[in-house]
Short mmCIF file of C-alpha atoms and ligand atoms in Angstrom, two decimals:
data_model
loop_
_atom_site.label_atom_id
_atom_site.label_comp_id
_atom_site.label_asym_id
_atom_site.label_seq_id
_atom_site.Cartn_x
_atom_site.Cartn_y
_atom_site.Cartn_z
CA MET A 5 -35.54 45.37 37.74
CA ASP A 6 -35.42 41.65 36.78
CA THR A 7 -32.24 40.22 35.26
CA PRO A 8 -32.76 40.14 31.50
CA ARG A 9 -33.48 36.62 30.28
CA ILE A 10 -32.98 35.42 26.70
CA PRO A 11 -36.03 33.53 25.29
CA ALA A 12 -35.42 29.76 25.21
CA ALA A 13 -35.56 29.42 21.42
CA VAL A 14 -33.10 32.26 20.91
CA ALA A 15 -30.76 30.82 23.56
CA ALA A 16 -30.79 27.41 21.84
CA LEU A 17 -30.12 29.09 18.50
CA ILE A 18 -27.08 30.89 19.93
CA GLY A 19 -25.60 27.61 21.10
CA LEU A 20 -26.30 25.97 17.77
CA LEU A 21 -24.65 28.78 15.82
CA ALA A 22 -21.61 28.66 18.07
CA VAL A 23 -21.21 24.95 17.35
CA LEU A 24 -21.59 25.60 13.62
CA ALA A 25 -19.00 28.36 13.72
CA ALA A 26 -16.57 26.17 15.66
CA LEU A 27 -16.93 23.28 13.21
CA GLY A 28 -16.73 25.47 10.11
CA ALA A 29 -13.70 27.42 11.31
CA GLY A 30 -11.92 24.26 12.45
CA HIS A 31 -12.56 22.50 9.16
CA LEU A 32 -11.30 25.52 7.22
CA ALA A 33 -8.15 25.83 9.31
CA ALA A 34 -7.49 22.11 8.84
CA GLY A 35 -8.04 22.42 5.10
CA LEU A 36 -5.38 25.13 5.02
CA LEU A 37 -2.92 23.33 7.31
CA GLU A 38 -3.51 19.58 7.49
CA PRO A 39 -6.80 18.02 6.36
CA ASN A 40 -6.72 15.30 9.02
CA ALA A 41 -6.54 17.96 11.76
CA SER A 42 -10.23 18.80 11.27
CA PRO A 43 -11.71 18.53 14.79
CA TYR A 44 -14.97 17.12 13.42
CA LEU A 45 -13.23 14.32 11.53
CA ALA A 46 -10.75 13.72 14.33
CA VAL A 47 -13.53 13.27 16.87
CA GLY A 48 -15.21 10.89 14.41
CA ASN A 49 -12.04 8.91 13.98
CA ALA A 50 -11.53 8.78 17.73
CA ALA A 51 -15.10 7.50 18.06
CA ILE A 52 -14.33 4.77 15.52
CA ASP A 53 -11.15 3.78 17.34
CA LEU A 54 -12.91 3.72 20.72
CA THR A 55 -15.92 1.77 19.45
CA PRO A 56 -16.06 -1.77 20.82
CA ALA A 57 -15.92 -4.57 18.24
CA VAL A 58 -19.56 -5.59 18.72
CA VAL A 59 -20.79 -2.08 18.01
CA LYS A 60 -18.54 -1.78 14.95
CA ASP A 61 -19.80 -5.12 13.79
CA PHE A 62 -23.39 -3.96 14.31
CA ALA A 63 -22.70 -0.75 12.37
CA VAL A 64 -21.19 -2.61 9.43
CA ARG A 65 -24.06 -5.10 9.45
CA THR A 66 -26.80 -2.49 9.70
CA PHE A 67 -25.44 0.36 7.60
CA GLY A 68 -22.89 -1.46 5.43
CA THR A 69 -20.51 0.88 3.70
CA ALA A 70 -22.69 3.86 4.71
CA ASP A 71 -21.60 3.35 8.34
CA LYS A 72 -19.25 6.35 8.15
CA LEU A 73 -21.97 8.67 6.87
CA VAL A 74 -24.25 7.49 9.67
CA LEU A 75 -21.50 8.23 12.21
CA LEU A 76 -20.90 11.74 10.87
CA LEU A 77 -24.63 12.51 10.84
CA GLY A 78 -25.01 11.09 14.35
CA MET A 79 -22.20 13.31 15.56
CA ALA A 80 -23.84 16.33 13.93
CA VAL A 81 -27.05 15.59 15.82
CA VAL A 82 -25.24 15.15 19.14
CA LEU A 83 -23.22 18.34 18.67
CA ALA A 84 -26.32 20.31 17.69
CA GLY A 85 -28.01 18.99 20.83
CA LEU A 86 -25.06 19.98 23.03
CA GLY A 87 -25.00 23.42 21.44
CA ALA A 88 -28.69 23.95 22.09
CA LEU A 89 -28.21 22.72 25.66
CA ALA A 90 -25.32 25.13 26.21
CA GLY A 91 -27.55 27.94 25.01
CA LEU A 92 -30.46 26.92 27.23
CA LEU A 93 -28.19 26.79 30.28
CA SER A 94 -27.08 30.35 29.57
CA ARG A 95 -30.29 32.34 29.38
CA THR A 96 -29.13 34.94 31.89
CA ARG A 97 -25.32 34.70 31.91
CA PRO A 98 -23.01 33.36 29.24
CA LEU A 99 -20.70 31.44 31.60
CA PRO A 100 -22.25 27.92 31.46
CA GLY A 101 -22.25 28.01 27.65
CA GLN A 102 -18.71 29.33 27.57
CA VAL A 103 -17.54 26.52 29.82
CA LEU A 104 -19.19 23.94 27.56
CA ALA A 105 -17.67 25.58 24.47
CA VAL A 106 -14.19 25.35 25.97
CA ALA A 107 -14.81 21.75 27.05
CA LEU A 108 -15.89 20.74 23.54
CA GLY A 109 -12.92 22.61 22.08
CA VAL A 110 -10.51 20.78 24.36
CA LEU A 111 -12.11 17.47 23.42
CA GLY A 112 -11.60 18.28 19.73
CA GLY A 113 -8.01 19.26 20.48
CA LEU A 114 -7.39 15.94 22.22
CA ALA A 115 -8.88 14.02 19.31
CA VAL A 116 -6.60 15.86 16.88
CA TYR A 117 -3.58 15.54 19.17
CA THR A 118 -3.90 11.77 19.37
CA ARG A 119 -4.12 11.29 15.59
CA PRO A 120 -1.00 9.58 14.32
CA ASP A 121 -0.96 11.50 11.05
CA VAL A 122 -1.23 15.07 12.30
CA GLY A 123 1.80 17.23 13.13
CA GLN A 124 2.03 20.00 15.72
CA LEU A 125 0.94 22.62 13.20
CA GLY A 126 -2.34 20.75 12.88
CA LEU A 127 -3.17 21.61 16.51
CA LEU A 128 -3.90 25.12 15.32
CA ALA A 129 -7.13 23.81 13.76
CA PRO A 130 -8.84 22.82 17.03
CA ALA A 131 -7.47 26.00 18.61
CA VAL A 132 -9.11 28.11 15.89
CA SER A 133 -12.23 26.03 16.36
CA LEU A 134 -12.33 26.64 20.10
CA PHE A 135 -11.89 30.41 19.77
CA ALA A 136 -14.45 30.66 16.98
CA GLY A 137 -17.01 28.77 19.07
CA LEU A 138 -16.29 30.75 22.22
CA GLY A 139 -16.18 34.08 20.38
CA VAL A 140 -19.42 33.55 18.51
CA PHE A 141 -21.20 32.33 21.62
CA SER A 142 -20.11 35.27 23.72
CA TRP A 143 -20.81 37.84 21.03
CA LEU A 144 -24.28 36.56 20.14
CA HIS A 145 -25.11 36.22 23.81
CA GLY A 146 -24.22 39.86 24.34
CA ARG A 147 -26.33 40.92 21.35
CA ALA A 148 -29.31 38.90 22.59
CA LEU A 149 -29.10 40.48 26.06
CA ALA A 150 -28.87 43.89 24.40
CA VAL A 151 -32.19 43.16 22.68
CA ARG A 152 -33.73 42.58 26.11
CA ALA A 153 -32.26 45.81 27.52
CA ALA A 154 -32.88 48.14 24.57
CA GLU A 155 -36.00 50.30 24.42
CA PRO A 156 -37.25 50.09 21.69
CA ALA A 157 -35.50 46.84 20.69
CA THR A 158 -35.83 47.17 16.88
CA GLU A 159 -32.25 48.19 16.13
CA ALA A 160 -30.70 45.70 18.58
CA ARG A 161 -32.89 42.91 17.20
CA ARG A 162 -31.76 43.76 13.68
CA ARG A 163 -28.11 43.51 14.72
CA PHE A 164 -28.69 40.13 16.36
CA LEU A 165 -30.49 38.74 13.32
CA LEU A 166 -27.95 40.04 10.82
CA GLY A 167 -25.11 38.71 12.95
CA SER A 168 -26.76 35.28 13.18
CA VAL A 169 -27.29 35.03 9.45
CA ALA A 170 -23.72 36.14 8.76
CA ILE A 171 -22.35 33.58 11.20
CA ALA A 172 -24.43 30.75 9.76
CA ALA A 173 -23.37 31.64 6.21
CA GLY A 174 -19.73 32.10 7.20
CA ALA A 175 -19.64 28.76 9.02
CA GLY A 176 -21.17 26.94 6.06
CA LEU A 177 -18.80 28.54 3.57
CA SER A 178 -15.78 27.89 5.80
CA GLY A 179 -16.68 24.23 6.12
CA LEU A 180 -17.10 23.91 2.37
CA ALA A 181 -13.84 25.75 1.67
CA GLY A 182 -12.04 23.53 4.17
CA GLN A 183 -13.43 20.45 2.45
CA LEU A 184 -12.25 21.65 -0.98
CA LEU A 185 -8.84 22.78 0.29
CA GLY A 186 -8.36 19.44 2.04
CA ARG A 187 -8.62 17.68 -1.31
CA ARG A 188 -6.00 19.82 -3.02
CA VAL A 189 -3.30 17.12 -2.83
CA ASP A 190 -3.20 16.10 -6.46
CA VAL A 191 -3.67 12.37 -6.22
CA ALA A 192 -5.02 12.17 -9.78
CA ALA A 193 -1.78 13.41 -11.35
CA SER A 194 0.19 10.98 -9.23
CA GLN A 195 -2.13 8.14 -10.29
CA ASP A 196 -1.57 9.05 -13.94
CA ALA A 197 2.17 8.69 -13.44
CA VAL A 198 1.70 5.30 -11.79
CA ALA A 199 -0.53 4.14 -14.67
CA ALA A 200 2.48 4.45 -16.98
CA VAL A 201 4.43 1.97 -14.85
CA LEU A 202 1.81 -0.80 -14.70
CA PRO A 203 2.33 -2.22 -18.23
CA ARG A 204 5.86 -3.28 -17.21
CA ALA A 205 4.42 -6.06 -15.04
CA ALA A 206 4.61 -9.70 -16.04
CA LYS A 207 1.04 -10.51 -17.06
CA ALA A 208 -1.21 -12.69 -14.93
CA PRO A 209 -2.53 -15.79 -16.70
CA ALA A 210 -5.58 -14.81 -18.76
CA ILE A 211 -8.94 -15.38 -17.07
CA PRO A 212 -10.23 -18.61 -18.67
CA PRO A 213 -13.47 -18.46 -20.62
CA GLY A 214 -16.48 -19.46 -18.55
CA ALA A 215 -15.02 -18.15 -15.27
CA ASP A 216 -18.39 -16.81 -14.15
CA PHE A 217 -22.11 -17.36 -14.70
CA ALA A 218 -22.91 -13.67 -14.80
CA ALA A 219 -25.65 -14.33 -17.35
CA ASP A 220 -27.34 -16.48 -14.67
CA GLY A 221 -26.97 -13.84 -11.97
CA THR A 222 -23.56 -14.36 -10.36
CA PRO A 223 -21.12 -11.45 -10.04
CA SER A 224 -18.68 -11.02 -12.91
CA PHE A 225 -15.43 -12.92 -12.30
CA LEU A 226 -13.40 -9.70 -11.94
CA THR A 227 -15.00 -6.97 -9.85
CA ARG A 228 -14.81 -3.51 -11.38
CA ASN A 229 -12.75 -1.18 -9.17
CA ALA A 230 -15.77 1.04 -8.61
CA ASP A 231 -17.79 -1.99 -7.39
CA PHE A 232 -15.08 -3.56 -5.24
CA TYR A 233 -16.23 -3.72 -1.61
CA ARG A 234 -14.60 -1.20 0.69
CA ILE A 235 -13.94 -1.58 4.41
CA ASP A 236 -11.65 0.58 6.53
CA THR A 237 -11.59 2.84 9.58
CA ALA A 238 -10.64 5.98 7.62
CA LEU A 239 -13.28 8.74 7.83
CA SER A 240 -11.43 10.80 5.26
CA VAL A 241 -9.60 8.73 2.67
CA PRO A 242 -5.83 9.29 3.05
CA ARG A 243 -4.59 11.27 0.07
CA LEU A 244 -0.98 10.32 -0.52
CA ARG A 245 1.10 10.92 -3.61
CA ALA A 246 3.40 8.19 -4.91
CA GLU A 247 6.21 10.79 -5.03
CA ASP A 248 5.93 11.38 -1.29
CA TRP A 249 5.52 7.74 -0.32
CA GLN A 250 8.12 5.79 1.63
CA LEU A 251 8.13 2.35 3.16
CA ARG A 252 10.33 1.43 6.06
CA VAL A 253 10.98 -2.28 6.65
CA HIS A 254 12.57 -2.65 10.08
CA GLY A 255 12.48 -4.52 13.38
CA MET A 256 13.86 -8.04 13.63
CA VAL A 257 15.69 -7.88 10.29
CA GLU A 258 19.30 -8.22 9.19
CA ARG A 259 19.12 -5.10 7.03
CA GLU A 260 16.65 -2.27 7.46
CA LEU A 261 15.14 -1.17 4.13
CA ARG A 262 13.79 2.20 3.11
CA LEU A 263 11.98 2.24 -0.20
CA SER A 264 10.69 5.15 -2.22
CA PHE A 265 7.98 4.47 -4.79
CA ASP A 266 10.67 4.51 -7.50
CA ASP A 267 12.73 1.97 -5.55
CA LEU A 268 9.66 -0.21 -5.23
CA VAL A 269 8.76 -0.26 -8.93
CA LYS A 270 12.36 -0.94 -9.94
CA ARG A 271 11.78 -4.41 -8.51
CA PRO A 272 10.14 -7.05 -10.71
CA LEU A 273 6.44 -6.26 -11.09
CA VAL A 274 3.96 -9.13 -11.26
CA GLU A 275 0.20 -9.48 -11.65
CA ARG A 276 -1.88 -11.81 -9.49
CA THR A 277 -5.62 -12.40 -9.53
CA ILE A 278 -6.88 -12.63 -5.95
CA THR A 279 -10.28 -12.72 -4.22
CA LEU A 280 -10.30 -10.53 -1.12
CA THR A 281 -12.79 -11.13 1.71
CA CYS A 282 -13.69 -9.26 4.88
CA VAL A 283 -13.99 -11.12 8.17
CA SER A 284 -17.13 -9.04 8.81
CA ASN A 285 -18.85 -10.69 5.87
CA GLU A 286 -21.92 -12.53 7.10
CA VAL A 287 -23.11 -15.73 5.50
CA GLY A 288 -24.49 -14.59 2.14
CA GLY A 289 -22.87 -11.15 2.52
CA PRO A 290 -21.35 -8.86 -0.11
CA TYR A 291 -17.83 -8.21 1.27
CA VAL A 292 -15.98 -10.38 -1.22
CA SER A 293 -14.51 -9.17 -4.51
CA THR A 294 -11.87 -10.16 -7.04
CA ALA A 295 -9.23 -8.15 -8.89
CA THR A 296 -6.00 -8.65 -10.74
CA PHE A 297 -3.48 -6.81 -8.58
CA THR A 298 -0.16 -5.52 -9.90
CA GLY A 299 2.70 -5.32 -7.44
CA VAL A 300 5.94 -6.49 -5.95
CA ASP A 301 6.40 -9.88 -4.31
CA LEU A 302 6.41 -9.29 -0.55
CA ARG A 303 8.28 -12.50 0.33
CA GLU A 304 11.23 -11.45 -1.86
CA LEU A 305 11.37 -8.15 -0.03
CA LEU A 306 11.32 -9.86 3.37
CA LEU A 307 14.07 -12.26 2.28
CA GLU A 308 16.14 -9.29 1.19
CA ALA A 309 15.68 -7.60 4.56
CA GLY A 310 16.49 -10.92 6.26
CA VAL A 311 13.98 -12.06 8.90
CA ARG A 312 15.75 -12.83 12.17
CA PRO A 313 14.94 -16.05 14.09
CA GLY A 314 12.16 -15.73 16.64
CA ALA A 315 10.06 -13.27 14.65
CA ASP A 316 6.54 -14.48 13.84
CA GLN A 317 4.57 -11.38 12.85
CA LEU A 318 4.85 -8.68 10.20
CA ALA A 319 3.25 -5.61 11.74
CA THR A 320 2.25 -3.06 9.12
CA THR A 321 1.00 0.49 9.61
CA SER A 322 -0.95 2.74 7.28
CA SER A 323 -0.39 6.47 6.88
CA ASP A 324 -3.42 7.10 9.12
CA GLY A 325 -2.12 4.90 11.91
CA TRP A 326 -4.20 1.75 11.40
CA THR A 327 -2.21 -1.37 12.19
CA CYS A 328 -2.28 -4.93 10.93
CA GLY A 329 -0.36 -8.06 11.83
CA THR A 330 0.29 -10.88 9.38
CA PRO A 331 1.78 -14.26 10.33
CA LEU A 332 5.30 -14.45 8.90
CA SER A 333 4.87 -18.21 8.51
CA VAL A 334 2.22 -17.41 5.88
CA LEU A 335 4.09 -14.57 4.18
CA LEU A 336 7.26 -16.66 3.86
CA GLU A 337 5.56 -19.69 2.26
CA PRO A 338 7.25 -20.03 -1.14
CA ASP A 339 3.95 -20.13 -3.05
CA ARG A 340 1.76 -17.78 -0.99
CA GLY A 341 2.14 -14.86 -3.35
CA ALA A 342 1.46 -11.89 -1.05
CA LEU A 343 1.97 -8.55 -2.78
CA LEU A 344 2.76 -4.95 -2.13
CA ALA A 345 0.24 -3.86 -4.73
CA ILE A 346 0.26 -0.63 -6.75
CA GLY A 347 -2.35 -1.55 -9.34
CA MET A 348 -5.83 -3.03 -9.50
CA ASN A 349 -7.37 -4.36 -12.72
CA GLY A 350 -4.80 -2.55 -14.84
CA GLU A 351 -5.32 0.82 -13.13
CA PRO A 352 -3.44 2.49 -10.29
CA LEU A 353 -5.08 1.73 -6.94
CA PRO A 354 -8.06 4.00 -6.34
CA ALA A 355 -7.50 6.25 -3.30
CA GLU A 356 -10.14 4.29 -1.31
CA HIS A 357 -8.34 1.04 -1.99
CA GLY A 358 -4.95 2.19 -0.74
CA PHE A 359 -3.16 4.40 -3.25
CA PRO A 360 -0.24 4.42 -3.70
CA VAL A 361 0.63 1.05 -2.12
CA ARG A 362 -1.29 -1.64 -0.24
CA MET A 363 -0.71 -5.18 0.90
CA VAL A 364 -2.70 -8.16 -0.40
CA THR A 365 -2.29 -11.64 1.10
CA PRO A 366 -4.11 -14.51 -0.64
CA GLY A 367 -6.11 -16.67 1.77
CA LEU A 368 -6.20 -14.24 4.72
CA TYR A 369 -9.05 -11.90 5.64
CA GLY A 370 -8.35 -8.24 4.87
CA TYR A 371 -7.83 -7.21 8.49
CA VAL A 372 -4.77 -9.45 8.82
CA GLY A 373 -3.26 -9.18 5.37
CA ALA A 374 -4.37 -6.25 3.28
CA THR A 375 -3.06 -2.97 4.75
CA LYS A 376 -4.01 -0.02 2.56
CA TRP A 377 -1.89 3.18 2.41
CA ILE A 378 0.95 1.13 3.91
CA THR A 379 3.99 3.11 5.07
CA GLU A 380 5.69 0.91 7.63
CA ALA A 381 6.46 -2.78 8.05
CA GLU A 382 8.02 -4.07 11.25
CA VAL A 383 9.20 -7.62 11.67
CA THR A 384 8.22 -8.51 15.22
CA THR A 385 6.35 -11.07 17.34
CA PHE A 386 2.69 -11.55 18.22
CA ALA A 387 3.73 -11.40 21.86
CA ALA A 388 5.33 -7.99 21.44
CA PHE A 389 2.63 -6.26 19.40
CA SER A 390 -1.16 -6.48 19.08
CA PRO A 391 -2.59 -4.76 15.97
CA TYR A 392 -5.78 -2.68 15.74
CA TRP A 393 -8.46 -5.39 15.44
CA ILE A 394 -6.62 -7.93 17.58
CA ARG A 395 -6.77 -5.48 20.51
CA ARG A 396 -10.51 -5.38 19.85
CA GLY A 397 -10.98 -9.10 20.19
CA TRP A 398 -10.63 -10.45 16.65
CA GLY A 399 -8.60 -13.58 15.85
CA LYS A 400 -4.85 -13.28 15.34
CA LEU A 401 -4.35 -15.47 12.29
CA GLY A 402 -7.39 -14.74 10.12
CA PRO A 403 -7.43 -17.53 7.49
CA ILE A 404 -10.45 -17.15 5.20
CA LYS A 405 -13.13 -19.75 5.86
CA THR A 406 -14.54 -21.80 2.98
CA GLN A 407 -17.89 -20.27 2.06
CA SER A 408 -20.60 -20.25 -0.59
CA ARG A 409 -23.50 -17.98 -1.39
CA VAL A 410 -26.70 -18.13 -3.46
CA ASP A 411 -26.85 -15.10 -5.78
CA LYS A 412 -29.92 -16.07 -7.85
CA PRO A 413 -32.81 -16.21 -7.11
CA ALA A 414 -32.55 -13.30 -4.71
CA GLY A 415 -34.19 -13.67 -1.29
CA PHE A 416 -38.01 -13.46 -1.51
CA ALA A 417 -37.87 -13.22 -5.31
CA ARG A 418 -40.85 -14.38 -7.36
CA VAL A 419 -39.85 -16.56 -10.29
CA PRO A 420 -41.94 -18.16 -13.06
CA ALA A 421 -42.76 -21.87 -12.72
CA GLY A 422 -40.87 -24.49 -14.71
CA ARG A 423 -37.11 -24.77 -14.98
CA VAL A 424 -35.42 -22.51 -12.41
CA VAL A 425 -31.71 -21.67 -12.56
CA VAL A 426 -30.00 -21.34 -9.18
CA ALA A 427 -26.56 -19.73 -9.34
CA GLY A 428 -24.01 -18.46 -6.87
CA THR A 429 -20.47 -17.98 -5.68
CA ALA A 430 -18.03 -20.05 -3.60
CA TRP A 431 -14.57 -19.35 -2.23
CA ALA A 432 -11.82 -21.18 -0.39
CA GLN A 433 -8.82 -18.97 -1.10
CA HIS A 434 -5.43 -20.63 -1.36
CA THR A 435 -7.03 -24.08 -1.09
CA GLY A 436 -9.44 -24.04 -4.00
CA VAL A 437 -13.10 -25.03 -4.30
CA SER A 438 -13.61 -28.63 -5.40
CA THR A 439 -17.41 -28.98 -5.37
CA VAL A 440 -20.55 -27.03 -4.54
CA GLU A 441 -23.71 -28.87 -3.59
CA VAL A 442 -27.19 -27.44 -3.59
CA ARG A 443 -30.40 -28.74 -2.04
CA MET A 444 -33.96 -27.63 -2.54
CA ASP A 445 -36.49 -27.80 0.30
CA LYS A 446 -34.16 -30.00 2.41
CA GLY A 447 -34.11 -32.61 -0.38
CA PRO A 448 -31.01 -34.53 -1.43
CA TRP A 449 -27.80 -32.60 -2.10
CA ARG A 450 -27.08 -32.24 -5.82
CA GLU A 451 -23.75 -31.24 -7.29
CA ALA A 452 -23.71 -27.91 -9.13
CA THR A 453 -21.72 -27.13 -12.28
CA LEU A 454 -18.64 -25.06 -11.43
CA SER A 455 -17.26 -22.24 -13.55
CA SER A 456 -13.75 -22.73 -14.87
CA GLU A 457 -11.01 -22.14 -12.33
CA SER A 458 -8.67 -19.17 -12.64
CA ASN A 459 -6.43 -20.08 -9.70
CA VAL A 460 -6.95 -21.38 -6.16
CA ASP A 461 -6.81 -17.86 -4.70
CA THR A 462 -9.99 -16.79 -6.47
CA TRP A 463 -13.68 -17.46 -6.12
CA ARG A 464 -15.66 -19.80 -8.33
CA MET A 465 -19.19 -19.50 -9.57
CA TRP A 466 -21.70 -22.32 -9.74
CA ARG A 467 -25.08 -23.02 -11.34
CA ILE A 468 -27.72 -25.74 -11.27
CA GLU A 469 -31.29 -26.16 -12.56
CA PHE A 470 -34.40 -27.41 -10.80
CA ASP A 471 -37.91 -28.12 -12.06
CA LEU A 472 -40.13 -26.47 -9.52
CA ALA A 473 -43.82 -26.47 -8.77
CA PRO A 474 -45.53 -23.20 -7.79
CA GLY A 475 -45.24 -22.25 -4.15
CA GLY A 476 -42.59 -21.29 -1.62
CA HIS A 477 -39.14 -22.87 -1.88
CA ASN A 478 -35.98 -22.80 0.12
CA VAL A 479 -32.55 -23.39 -1.41
CA GLU A 480 -29.23 -23.95 0.38
CA CYS A 481 -25.66 -24.39 -0.80
CA ARG A 482 -22.43 -25.73 0.66
CA ALA A 483 -18.93 -25.86 -0.74
CA THR A 484 -16.24 -28.49 -0.33
CA ASP A 485 -12.66 -27.34 -0.71
CA ARG A 486 -9.59 -29.15 -2.01
CA SER A 487 -8.51 -30.10 1.50
CA GLY A 488 -11.68 -32.20 1.68
CA TYR A 489 -13.36 -29.88 4.17
CA VAL A 490 -17.13 -29.68 3.75
CA GLN A 491 -18.57 -26.33 4.74
CA THR A 492 -20.17 -26.71 8.16
CA ALA A 493 -23.86 -26.05 8.77
CA GLU A 494 -23.04 -24.71 12.19
CA ARG A 495 -23.76 -21.01 12.41
CA ALA A 496 -20.97 -18.82 13.77
CA GLU A 497 -21.04 -15.04 14.12
CA VAL A 498 -18.42 -13.01 12.25
CA LEU A 499 -16.69 -12.15 15.54
CA PRO A 500 -13.95 -13.29 16.26
CA ASP A 501 -12.72 -15.06 13.15
CA GLY A 502 -15.38 -15.17 10.42
CA ALA A 503 -18.93 -16.45 9.93
CA THR A 504 -19.84 -20.07 9.17
CA GLY A 505 -23.08 -21.74 8.17
CA TRP A 506 -25.01 -22.47 4.99
CA HIS A 507 -26.54 -19.65 3.02
CA SER A 508 -30.24 -20.24 2.58
CA ILE A 509 -32.64 -18.36 0.34
CA PHE A 510 -36.44 -18.40 0.36
CA PHE A 511 -38.25 -17.59 -2.88
CA THR A 512 -41.62 -18.14 -4.49
CA VAL A 513 -42.41 -19.88 -7.76
CA THR A 514 -45.52 -18.44 -9.39
N1 MTE B 4 -5.19 1.29 6.29
C1 MTE B 4 -6.17 0.38 6.40
N2 MTE B 4 -6.08 -0.76 5.69
C2 MTE B 4 -7.06 -1.70 5.76
C3 MTE B 4 -8.17 -1.51 6.61
C4 MTE B 4 -8.23 -0.30 7.37
O1 MTE B 4 -9.17 -0.05 8.14
N3 MTE B 4 -7.22 0.62 7.23
N4 MTE B 4 -9.16 -2.46 6.67
C5 MTE B 4 -8.81 -3.82 6.25
C6 MTE B 4 -9.98 -4.65 6.04
S1 MTE B 4 -10.85 -5.07 7.43
C7 MTE B 4 -10.31 -5.17 4.82
S2 MTE B 4 -11.52 -6.33 4.68
C8 MTE B 4 -9.61 -4.73 3.59
C9 MTE B 4 -10.60 -4.24 2.58
O2 MTE B 4 -9.93 -3.74 1.44
P1 MTE B 4 -10.78 -2.96 0.35
O3 MTE B 4 -11.46 -1.82 1.04
O4 MTE B 4 -9.82 -2.54 -0.70
O5 MTE B 4 -11.79 -3.96 -0.16
O6 MTE B 4 -8.69 -3.69 3.86
C10 MTE B 4 -7.93 -3.86 5.02
N5 MTE B 4 -6.93 -2.82 5.03
MO1 MO B 5 -12.31 -6.62 6.85
#
């Protein structure tokens, strides 16, 4: 008699179900033990950390803030494919599929093991995942072979089908339960408690009237928290409670400091309005936003710890192991105004923006000065330590480049003939914007009207009117900052230290 052979479609289905079961069980175990121990998320995070800068840059450019969703979906497709392949390789005997199941399980285990924020207990999650995948694969394989051997096959076929449905449903429910359990840390209650502290802060100067030209199409001067751009490597947003938070300030210091959240907010609280920008922002891009942050002066804290001679970098680490290095020469400038922030626009930090505590450094791109979920600060040297993005080829110092952007008309817009308002945004944090010039169809540069200035660490809006004849038009802008620097026309890519070039918009007057 021939060796029984499972039909190809059924074999692929077995592999697929085994993958589902492994992911669901692993996610559930992680939800019960440690949310970040989920093998699926850990593999995703490992993929992010191993991704070369150019690919990351491509992902941000192509998918924007949806890049994480795209990664998770991509992984799902790859895993489904591997599962189907494992099944197809195992049409007569289960061994090839079993080997692949163990290999995938070990990979998940490694990804979890190398996460900085997962303890030993968390390793149970990939272990559960591995055994669920292996168990389901072997069991379904046996049932499918039984269908081949049985005569008649009706009862065996029924068992296989029922088992498959039960496994699919169980895997889905486990994944969902894991997701819900993983969110059980009550960040909202902790945020409510922090909200009560924020009014103690010395108020920031009021935003002057006329700080934006929102009516003409620029962003509002302050960005609502929900609209503030978000960039980070965290696949699952760290969920920390203020009560559990601690910051260690150590390294080349006279006195090591250990601060609880209560210790932190006993210090003088101040408000500062700051425009944050991402180095990955392309010319004309959206990764720039402004908020009034509430927090503690970081320089004061460093002076209290006592920076020892020779140190030139403050290396900070987030709860999920991301690292950042900020030049101490910048942080120690008497008027720089870097913060350990706890509030944003009068509210506690949203979880995605670093609750309970983040850094904000005026004038530096986020990757060198704005650590979210900060838990550690080490005074060190650039020679001794290379942070996350520096190891991936980005510039060490990260000063924000003077930039401007046309917001209205939008690219390829159609606008009625006559008087056309052109409006936009410019920024030169910590230096200040002095003028913005605009030119239409390569004509002469004309000076735009600037919105009133809040402070030199924030953006400024501009507007200007043109009388335009019907047809296609092209408008460009360039800012000059208070140092006298005129924004260069020369195009530079965002990698390694920020894009340059003039933003140019094509539109049609009808
Ligand atoms: N923990 C952590 N902090 C981080 C990052 C990160 O990946 N992890 N990304 C940085 C980058 S590149 C930027 S531009 C800012 C963005 O802050 P936002 O998301 O609040 O706008 O956060 C910075 N802080
Ligand atoms: Mo960034």
